[in-house]
PDB file of C-alpha atoms and ligand atoms in Angstrom:
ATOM      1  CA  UNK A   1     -13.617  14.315  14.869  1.00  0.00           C
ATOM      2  CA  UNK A   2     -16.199  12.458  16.496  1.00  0.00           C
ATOM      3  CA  UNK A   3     -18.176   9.588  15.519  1.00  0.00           C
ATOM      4  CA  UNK A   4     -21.014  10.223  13.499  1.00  0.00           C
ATOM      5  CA  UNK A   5     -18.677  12.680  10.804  1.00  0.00           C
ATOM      6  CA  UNK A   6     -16.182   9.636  10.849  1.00  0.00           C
ATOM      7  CA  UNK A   7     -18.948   7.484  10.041  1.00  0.00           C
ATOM      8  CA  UNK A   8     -19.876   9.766   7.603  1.00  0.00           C
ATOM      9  CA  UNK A   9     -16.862   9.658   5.960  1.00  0.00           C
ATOM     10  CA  UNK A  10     -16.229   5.993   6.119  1.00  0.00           C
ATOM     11  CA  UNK A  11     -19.816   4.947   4.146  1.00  0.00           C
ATOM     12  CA  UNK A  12     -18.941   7.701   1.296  1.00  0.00           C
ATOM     13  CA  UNK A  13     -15.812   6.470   0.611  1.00  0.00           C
ATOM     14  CA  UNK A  14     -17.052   2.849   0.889  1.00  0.00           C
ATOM     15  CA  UNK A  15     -19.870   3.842  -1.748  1.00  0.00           C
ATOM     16  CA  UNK A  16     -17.499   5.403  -3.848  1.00  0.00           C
ATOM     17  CA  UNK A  17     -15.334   2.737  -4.076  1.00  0.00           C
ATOM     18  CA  UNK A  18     -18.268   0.595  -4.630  1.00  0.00           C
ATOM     19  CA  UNK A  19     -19.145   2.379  -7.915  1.00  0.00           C
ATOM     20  CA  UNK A  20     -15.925   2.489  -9.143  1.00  0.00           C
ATOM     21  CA  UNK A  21     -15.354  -1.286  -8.575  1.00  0.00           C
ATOM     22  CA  UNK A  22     -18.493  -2.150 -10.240  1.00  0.00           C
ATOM     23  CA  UNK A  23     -17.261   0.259 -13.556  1.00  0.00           C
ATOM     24  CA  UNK A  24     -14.472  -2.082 -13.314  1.00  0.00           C
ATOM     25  CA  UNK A  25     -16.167  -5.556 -13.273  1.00  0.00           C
ATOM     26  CA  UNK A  26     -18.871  -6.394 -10.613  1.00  0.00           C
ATOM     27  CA  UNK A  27     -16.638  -9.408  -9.452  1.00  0.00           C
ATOM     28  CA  UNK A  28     -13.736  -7.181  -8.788  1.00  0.00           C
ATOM     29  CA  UNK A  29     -13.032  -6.616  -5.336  1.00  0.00           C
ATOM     30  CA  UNK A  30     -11.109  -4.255  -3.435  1.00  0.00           C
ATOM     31  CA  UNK A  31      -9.617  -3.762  -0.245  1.00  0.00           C
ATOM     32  CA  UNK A  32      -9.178  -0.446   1.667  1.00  0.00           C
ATOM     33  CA  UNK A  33      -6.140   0.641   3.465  1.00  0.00           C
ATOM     34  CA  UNK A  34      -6.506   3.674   6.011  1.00  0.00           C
ATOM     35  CA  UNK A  35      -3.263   5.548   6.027  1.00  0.00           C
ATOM     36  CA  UNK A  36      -3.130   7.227   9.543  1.00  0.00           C
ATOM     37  CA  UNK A  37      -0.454   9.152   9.550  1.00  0.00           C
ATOM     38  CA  UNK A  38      -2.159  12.062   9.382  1.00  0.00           C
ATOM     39  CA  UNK A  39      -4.053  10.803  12.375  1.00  0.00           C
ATOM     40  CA  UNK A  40      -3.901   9.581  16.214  1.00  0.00           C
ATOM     41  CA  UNK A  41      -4.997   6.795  18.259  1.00  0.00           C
ATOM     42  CA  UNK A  42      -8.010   7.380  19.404  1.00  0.00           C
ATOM     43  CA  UNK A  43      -9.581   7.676  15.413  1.00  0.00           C
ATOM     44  CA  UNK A  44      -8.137   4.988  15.035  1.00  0.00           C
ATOM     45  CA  UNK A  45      -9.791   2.908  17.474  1.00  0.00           C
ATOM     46  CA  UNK A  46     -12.697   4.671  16.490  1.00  0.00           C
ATOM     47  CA  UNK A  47     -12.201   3.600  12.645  1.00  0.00           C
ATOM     48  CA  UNK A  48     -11.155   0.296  13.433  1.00  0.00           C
ATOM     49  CA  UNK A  49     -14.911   0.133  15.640  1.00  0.00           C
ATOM     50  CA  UNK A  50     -16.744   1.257  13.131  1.00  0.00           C
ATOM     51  CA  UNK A  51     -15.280  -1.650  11.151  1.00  0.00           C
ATOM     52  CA  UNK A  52     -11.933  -0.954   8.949  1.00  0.00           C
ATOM     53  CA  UNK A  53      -9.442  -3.646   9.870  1.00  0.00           C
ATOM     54  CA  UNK A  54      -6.651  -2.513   7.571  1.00  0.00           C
ATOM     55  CA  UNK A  55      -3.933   0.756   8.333  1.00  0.00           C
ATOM     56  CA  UNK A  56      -1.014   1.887   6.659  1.00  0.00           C
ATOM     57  CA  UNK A  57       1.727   4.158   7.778  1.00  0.00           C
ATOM     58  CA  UNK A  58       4.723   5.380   5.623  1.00  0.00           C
ATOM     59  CA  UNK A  59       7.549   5.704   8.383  1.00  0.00           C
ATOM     60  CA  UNK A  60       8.884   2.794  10.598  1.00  0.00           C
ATOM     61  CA  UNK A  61       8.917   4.785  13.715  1.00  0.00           C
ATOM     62  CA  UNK A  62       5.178   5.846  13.903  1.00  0.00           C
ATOM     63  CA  UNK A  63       4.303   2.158  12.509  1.00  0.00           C
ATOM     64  CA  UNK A  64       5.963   0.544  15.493  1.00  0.00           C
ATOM     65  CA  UNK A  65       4.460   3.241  17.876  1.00  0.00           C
ATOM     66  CA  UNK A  66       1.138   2.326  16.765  1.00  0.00           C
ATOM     67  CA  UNK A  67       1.234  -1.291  16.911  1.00  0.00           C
ATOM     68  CA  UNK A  68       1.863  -1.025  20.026  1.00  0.00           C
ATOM     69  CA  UNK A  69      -0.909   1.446  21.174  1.00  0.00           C
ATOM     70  CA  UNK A  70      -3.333  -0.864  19.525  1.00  0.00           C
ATOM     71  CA  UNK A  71      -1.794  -4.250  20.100  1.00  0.00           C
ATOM     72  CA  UNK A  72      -5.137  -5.533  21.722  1.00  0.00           C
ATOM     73  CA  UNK A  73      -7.008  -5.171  18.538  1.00  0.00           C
ATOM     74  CA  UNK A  74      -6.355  -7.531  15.563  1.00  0.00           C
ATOM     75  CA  UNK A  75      -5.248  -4.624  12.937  1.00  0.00           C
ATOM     76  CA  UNK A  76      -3.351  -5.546   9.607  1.00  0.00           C
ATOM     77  CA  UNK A  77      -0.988  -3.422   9.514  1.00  0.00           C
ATOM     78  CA  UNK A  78       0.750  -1.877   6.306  1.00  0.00           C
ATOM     79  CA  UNK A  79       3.898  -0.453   5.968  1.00  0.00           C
ATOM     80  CA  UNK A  80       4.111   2.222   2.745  1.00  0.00           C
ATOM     81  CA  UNK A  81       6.999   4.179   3.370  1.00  0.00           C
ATOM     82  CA  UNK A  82      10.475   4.805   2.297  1.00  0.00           C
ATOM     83  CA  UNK A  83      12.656   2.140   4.551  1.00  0.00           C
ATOM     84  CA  UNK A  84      16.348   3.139   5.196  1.00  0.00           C
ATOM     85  CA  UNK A  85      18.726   0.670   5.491  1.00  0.00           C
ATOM     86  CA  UNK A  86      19.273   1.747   9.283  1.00  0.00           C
ATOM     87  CA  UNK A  87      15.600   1.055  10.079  1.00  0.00           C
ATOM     88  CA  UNK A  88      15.129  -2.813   8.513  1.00  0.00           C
ATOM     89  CA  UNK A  89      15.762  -4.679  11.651  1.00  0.00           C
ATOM     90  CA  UNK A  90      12.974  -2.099  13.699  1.00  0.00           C
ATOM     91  CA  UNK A  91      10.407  -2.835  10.468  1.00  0.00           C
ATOM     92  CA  UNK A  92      11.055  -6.711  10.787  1.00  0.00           C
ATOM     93  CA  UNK A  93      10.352  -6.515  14.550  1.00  0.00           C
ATOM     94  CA  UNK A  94       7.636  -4.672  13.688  1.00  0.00           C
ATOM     95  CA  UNK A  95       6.290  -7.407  11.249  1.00  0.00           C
ATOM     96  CA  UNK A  96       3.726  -5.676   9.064  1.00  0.00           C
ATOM     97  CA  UNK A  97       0.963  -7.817   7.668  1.00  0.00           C
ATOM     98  CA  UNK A  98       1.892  -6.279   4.356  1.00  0.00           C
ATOM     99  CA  UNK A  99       5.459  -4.462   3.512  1.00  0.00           C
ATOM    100  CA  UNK A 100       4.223  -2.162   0.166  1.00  0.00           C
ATOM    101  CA  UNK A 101       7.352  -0.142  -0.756  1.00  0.00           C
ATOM    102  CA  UNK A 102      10.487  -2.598  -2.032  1.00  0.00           C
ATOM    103  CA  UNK A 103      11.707   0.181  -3.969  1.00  0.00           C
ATOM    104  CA  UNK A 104      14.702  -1.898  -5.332  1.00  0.00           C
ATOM    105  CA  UNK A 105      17.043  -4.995  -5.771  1.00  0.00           C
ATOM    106  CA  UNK A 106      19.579  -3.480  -3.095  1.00  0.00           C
ATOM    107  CA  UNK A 107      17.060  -2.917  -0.487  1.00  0.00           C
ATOM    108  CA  UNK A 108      15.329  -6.570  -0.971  1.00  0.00           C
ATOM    109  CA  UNK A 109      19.031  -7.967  -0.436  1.00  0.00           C
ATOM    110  CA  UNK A 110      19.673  -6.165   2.095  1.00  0.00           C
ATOM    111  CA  UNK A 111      15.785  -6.815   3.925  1.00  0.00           C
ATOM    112  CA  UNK A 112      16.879 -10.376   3.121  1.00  0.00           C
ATOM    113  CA  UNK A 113      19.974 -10.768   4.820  1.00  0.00           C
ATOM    114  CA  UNK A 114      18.122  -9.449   7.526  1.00  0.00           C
ATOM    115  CA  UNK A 115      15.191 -11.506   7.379  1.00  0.00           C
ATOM    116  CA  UNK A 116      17.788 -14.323   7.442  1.00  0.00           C
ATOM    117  CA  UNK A 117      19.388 -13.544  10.968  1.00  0.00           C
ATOM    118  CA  UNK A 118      16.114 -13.061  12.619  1.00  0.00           C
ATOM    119  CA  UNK A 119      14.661 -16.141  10.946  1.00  0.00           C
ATOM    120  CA  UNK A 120      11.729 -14.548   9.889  1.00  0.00           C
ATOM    121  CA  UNK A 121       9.641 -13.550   6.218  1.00  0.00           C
ATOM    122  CA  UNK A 122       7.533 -10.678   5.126  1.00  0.00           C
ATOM    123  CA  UNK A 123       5.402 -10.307   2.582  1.00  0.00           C
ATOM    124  CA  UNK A 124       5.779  -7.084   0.121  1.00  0.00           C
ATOM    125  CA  UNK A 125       5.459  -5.351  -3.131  1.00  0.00           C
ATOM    126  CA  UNK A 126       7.232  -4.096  -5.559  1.00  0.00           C
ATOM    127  CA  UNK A 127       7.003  -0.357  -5.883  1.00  0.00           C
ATOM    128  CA  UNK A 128       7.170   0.887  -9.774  1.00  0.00           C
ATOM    129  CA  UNK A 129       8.067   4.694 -10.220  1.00  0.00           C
ATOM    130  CA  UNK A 130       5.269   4.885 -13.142  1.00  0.00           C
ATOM    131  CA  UNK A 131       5.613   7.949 -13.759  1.00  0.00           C
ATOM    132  CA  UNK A 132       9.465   7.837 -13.888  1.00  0.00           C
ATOM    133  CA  UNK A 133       9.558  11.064 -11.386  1.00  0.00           C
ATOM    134  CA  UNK A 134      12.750  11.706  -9.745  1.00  0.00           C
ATOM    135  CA  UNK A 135      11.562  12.806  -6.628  1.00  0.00           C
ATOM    136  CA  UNK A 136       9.920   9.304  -6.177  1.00  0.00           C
ATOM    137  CA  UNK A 137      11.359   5.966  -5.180  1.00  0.00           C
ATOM    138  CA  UNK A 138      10.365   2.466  -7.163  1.00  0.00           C
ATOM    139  CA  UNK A 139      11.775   0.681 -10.343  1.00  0.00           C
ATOM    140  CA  UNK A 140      11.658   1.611 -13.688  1.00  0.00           C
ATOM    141  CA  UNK A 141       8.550  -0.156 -15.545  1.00  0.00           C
ATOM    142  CA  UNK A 142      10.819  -1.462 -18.654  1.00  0.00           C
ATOM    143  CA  UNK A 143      12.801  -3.695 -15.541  1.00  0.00           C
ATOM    144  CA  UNK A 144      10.264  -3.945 -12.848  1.00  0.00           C
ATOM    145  CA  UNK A 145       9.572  -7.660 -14.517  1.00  0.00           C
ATOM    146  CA  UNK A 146      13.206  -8.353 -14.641  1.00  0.00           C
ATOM    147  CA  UNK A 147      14.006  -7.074 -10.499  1.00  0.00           C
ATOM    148  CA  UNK A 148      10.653  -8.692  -9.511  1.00  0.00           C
ATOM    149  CA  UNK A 149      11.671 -12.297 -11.073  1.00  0.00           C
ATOM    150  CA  UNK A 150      15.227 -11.805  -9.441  1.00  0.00           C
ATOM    151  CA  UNK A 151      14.046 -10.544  -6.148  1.00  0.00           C
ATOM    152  CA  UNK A 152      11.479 -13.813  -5.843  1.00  0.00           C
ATOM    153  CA  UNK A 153      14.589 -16.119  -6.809  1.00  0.00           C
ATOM    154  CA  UNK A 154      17.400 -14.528  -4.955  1.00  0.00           C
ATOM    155  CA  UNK A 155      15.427 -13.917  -1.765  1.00  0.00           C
ATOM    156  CA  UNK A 156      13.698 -16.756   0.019  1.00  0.00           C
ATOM    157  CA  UNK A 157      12.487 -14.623   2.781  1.00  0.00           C
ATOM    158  CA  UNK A 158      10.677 -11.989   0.789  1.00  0.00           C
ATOM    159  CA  UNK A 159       7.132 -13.193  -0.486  1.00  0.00           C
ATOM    160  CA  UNK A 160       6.417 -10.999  -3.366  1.00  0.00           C
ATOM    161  CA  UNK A 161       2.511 -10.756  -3.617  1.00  0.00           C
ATOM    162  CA  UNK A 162       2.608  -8.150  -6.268  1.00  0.00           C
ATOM    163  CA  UNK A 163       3.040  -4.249  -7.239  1.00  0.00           C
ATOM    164  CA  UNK A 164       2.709  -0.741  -5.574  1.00  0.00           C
ATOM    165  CA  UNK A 165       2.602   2.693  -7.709  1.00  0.00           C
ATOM    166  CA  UNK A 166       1.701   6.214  -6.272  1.00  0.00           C
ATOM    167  CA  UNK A 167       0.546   8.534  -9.336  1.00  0.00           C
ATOM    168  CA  UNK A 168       1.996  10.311 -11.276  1.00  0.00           C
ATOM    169  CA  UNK A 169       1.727  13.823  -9.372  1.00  0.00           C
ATOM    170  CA  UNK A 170       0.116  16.019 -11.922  1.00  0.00           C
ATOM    171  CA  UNK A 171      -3.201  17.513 -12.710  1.00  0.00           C
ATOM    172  CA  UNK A 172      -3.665  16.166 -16.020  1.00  0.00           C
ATOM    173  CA  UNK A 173      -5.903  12.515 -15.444  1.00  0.00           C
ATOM    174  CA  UNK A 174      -4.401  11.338 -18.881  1.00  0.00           C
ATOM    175  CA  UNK A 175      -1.115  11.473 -17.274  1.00  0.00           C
ATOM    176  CA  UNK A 176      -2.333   9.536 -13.713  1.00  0.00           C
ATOM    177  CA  UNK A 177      -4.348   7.057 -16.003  1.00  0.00           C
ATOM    178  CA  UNK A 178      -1.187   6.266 -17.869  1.00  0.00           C
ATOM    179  CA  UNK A 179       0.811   5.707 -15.130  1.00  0.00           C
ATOM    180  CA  UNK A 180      -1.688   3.493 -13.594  1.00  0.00           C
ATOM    181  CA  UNK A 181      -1.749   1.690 -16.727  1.00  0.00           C
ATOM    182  CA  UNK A 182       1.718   0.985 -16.709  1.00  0.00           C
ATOM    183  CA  UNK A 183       1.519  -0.586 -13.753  1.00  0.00           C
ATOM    184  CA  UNK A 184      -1.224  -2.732 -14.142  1.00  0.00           C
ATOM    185  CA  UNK A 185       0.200  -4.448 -17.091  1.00  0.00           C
ATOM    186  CA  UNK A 186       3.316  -4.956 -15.091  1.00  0.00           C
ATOM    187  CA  UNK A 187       0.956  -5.983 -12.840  1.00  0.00           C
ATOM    188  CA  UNK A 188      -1.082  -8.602 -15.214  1.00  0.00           C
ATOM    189  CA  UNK A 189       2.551  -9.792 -16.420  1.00  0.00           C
ATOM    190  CA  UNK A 190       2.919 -11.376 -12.931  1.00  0.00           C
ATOM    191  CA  UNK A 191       0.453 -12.623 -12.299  1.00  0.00           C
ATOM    192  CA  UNK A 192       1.283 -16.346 -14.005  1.00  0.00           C
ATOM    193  CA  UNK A 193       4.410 -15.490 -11.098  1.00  0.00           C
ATOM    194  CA  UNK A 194       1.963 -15.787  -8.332  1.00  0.00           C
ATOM    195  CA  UNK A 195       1.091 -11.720  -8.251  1.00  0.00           C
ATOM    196  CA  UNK A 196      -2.370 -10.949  -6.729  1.00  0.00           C
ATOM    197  CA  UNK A 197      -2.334  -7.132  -5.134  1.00  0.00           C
ATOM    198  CA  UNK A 198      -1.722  -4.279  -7.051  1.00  0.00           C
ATOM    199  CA  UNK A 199      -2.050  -1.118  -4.716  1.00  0.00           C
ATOM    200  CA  UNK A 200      -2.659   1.806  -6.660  1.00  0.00           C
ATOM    201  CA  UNK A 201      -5.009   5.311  -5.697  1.00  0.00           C
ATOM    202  CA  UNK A 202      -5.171   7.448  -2.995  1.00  0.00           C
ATOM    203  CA  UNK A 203      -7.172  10.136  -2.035  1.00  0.00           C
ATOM    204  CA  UNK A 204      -7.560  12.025  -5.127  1.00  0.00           C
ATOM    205  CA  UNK A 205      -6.791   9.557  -7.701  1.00  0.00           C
ATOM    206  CA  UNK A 206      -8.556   6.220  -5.996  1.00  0.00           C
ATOM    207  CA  UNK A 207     -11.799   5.961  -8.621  1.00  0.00           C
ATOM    208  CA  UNK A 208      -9.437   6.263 -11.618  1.00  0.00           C
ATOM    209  CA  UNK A 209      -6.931   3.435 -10.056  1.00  0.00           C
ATOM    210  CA  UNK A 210      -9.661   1.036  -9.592  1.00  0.00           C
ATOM    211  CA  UNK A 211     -10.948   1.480 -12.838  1.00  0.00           C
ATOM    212  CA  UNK A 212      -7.317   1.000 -14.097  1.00  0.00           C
ATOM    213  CA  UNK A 213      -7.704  -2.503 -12.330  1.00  0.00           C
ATOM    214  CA  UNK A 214      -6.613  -1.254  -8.602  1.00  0.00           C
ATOM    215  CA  UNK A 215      -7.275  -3.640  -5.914  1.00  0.00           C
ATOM    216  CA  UNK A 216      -5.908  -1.967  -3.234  1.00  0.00           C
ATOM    217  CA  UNK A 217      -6.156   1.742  -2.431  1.00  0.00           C
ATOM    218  CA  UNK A 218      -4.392   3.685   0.356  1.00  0.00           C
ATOM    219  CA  UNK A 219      -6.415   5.939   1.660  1.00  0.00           C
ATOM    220  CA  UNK A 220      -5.263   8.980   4.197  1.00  0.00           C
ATOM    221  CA  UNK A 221      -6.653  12.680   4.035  1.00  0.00           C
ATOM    222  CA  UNK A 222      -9.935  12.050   2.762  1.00  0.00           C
ATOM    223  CA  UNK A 223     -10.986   9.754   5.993  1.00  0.00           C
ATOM    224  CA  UNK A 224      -9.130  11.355   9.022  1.00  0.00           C
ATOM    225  CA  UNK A 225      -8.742  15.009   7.249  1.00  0.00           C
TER     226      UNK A 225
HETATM  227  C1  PLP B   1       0.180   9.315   2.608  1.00  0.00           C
HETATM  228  C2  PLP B   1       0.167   8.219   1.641  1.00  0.00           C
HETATM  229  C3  PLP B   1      -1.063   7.763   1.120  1.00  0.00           C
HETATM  230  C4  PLP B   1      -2.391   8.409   1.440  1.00  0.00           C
HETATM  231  O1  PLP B   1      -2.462   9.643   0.835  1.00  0.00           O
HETATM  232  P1  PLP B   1      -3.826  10.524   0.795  1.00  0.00           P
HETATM  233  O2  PLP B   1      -3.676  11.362  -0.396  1.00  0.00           O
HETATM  234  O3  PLP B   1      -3.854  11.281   2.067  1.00  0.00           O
HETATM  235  O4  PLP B   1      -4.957   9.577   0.691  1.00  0.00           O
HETATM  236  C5  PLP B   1      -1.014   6.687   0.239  1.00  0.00           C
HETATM  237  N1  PLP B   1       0.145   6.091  -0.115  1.00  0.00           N
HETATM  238  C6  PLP B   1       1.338   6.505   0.367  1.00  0.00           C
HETATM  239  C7  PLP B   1       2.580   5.798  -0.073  1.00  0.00           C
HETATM  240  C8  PLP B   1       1.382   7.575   1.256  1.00  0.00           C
HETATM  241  O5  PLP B   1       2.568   7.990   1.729  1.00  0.00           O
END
């Protein structure tokens, strides 16, 4: 890809997040995050020039790889992926600027044990399977309150700074809408808790998440595909 159609494709998603936010609430803001895994280095450095500052990738190897590459620019880097157990200690070396998938109780107790040995804290979310789909990870809405409240007491090193959903992977927008719905009342729920992000939309769903109250959205295929 070269410059000009990355560019391209930078200012019409910007606009198009612009309208969206504005059907929200013209004070609403909302950050991008550019998921390049779909992607290499060099688009990156050409996204991160033509001024995106934050990146997500979903798998702790490729995150790390990354960082690296790039370590002479000031990127935020997000972590969205499934973490296994085996790969905690890499992620906290790593240290993301944002950690978006705590999936459940186990995993924050395990991250903090870890956290504890290397002395060091990460911010994250909570993910919520919305749409209660078995083939994705998260809590269950009805206890994502609940694990959320337990995970900020029982885990010192772990700054929860709010809630992550993917949706609901269907055709049918009532369906998405709902499950972004769901999680945005989670979402308002926590916010007397200290809660400010709640990453919701990607691609194909991003305009309907920020109109649910998204203020993050994650965005991969329709900038670097
Ligand atoms: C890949 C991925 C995205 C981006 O998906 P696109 O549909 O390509 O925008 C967002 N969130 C998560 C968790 C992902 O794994």
């Amino acid at each position: 890809m070269d410059r000009s159609q990355m560019q391209e494709k930078l200012d019409k998603l910007i606009w198009r997040v612009e309208e969206a936010r504005v059907r929200r609430s013209e004070h609403h803001i909302v950050k991008i995050v550019a998921v390049s895994k779909y992607t290499d280095i060099e688009n990156i450095r050409m996204l991160y020039d033509l001024g995106q500052r934050a990146f997500g990738e979903n798998k702790v190897q490729s995150l790390q790889e990354r960082i690296e590459a790039v370590d002479d620019l000031p990127v935020e880097w997000h972590f969205i992926g499934r973490l296994q157990k085996n790969k905690i200690n890499h992620l906290i070396r790593a240290n993301p600027f944002l950690m978006q998938s705590l999936d459940s109780l186990e995993l924050a107790d395990a991250l903090q044990k870890r956290l504890e040995t290397h002395n060091a804290n990460m911010e994250c979310l909570l993910q919520i399977n919305s749409a209660k789909e078995e083939t994705k990870a998260g809590v269950m809405p009805e206890e994502a309150e609940e694990i959320y409240l337990k995970v900020k007491e029982s885990c010192p090193n772990i700054t929860l700074r709010g809630v992550m959903t993917i949706g609901a992977h269907v055709e049918d927008q009532k369906v998405i809408k709902q499950s972004f719905e769901t999680t945005y009342s989670i979402f308002e729920k926590l916010k007397k808790h200290g809660a400010d992000i709640c990453s919701m939309g990607m691609s194909n769903d991003f305009e309907l998440a920020i109109e649910c109250g998204s203020n993050m959205v994650r965005i991969g295929s329709l900038i670097f595909k």
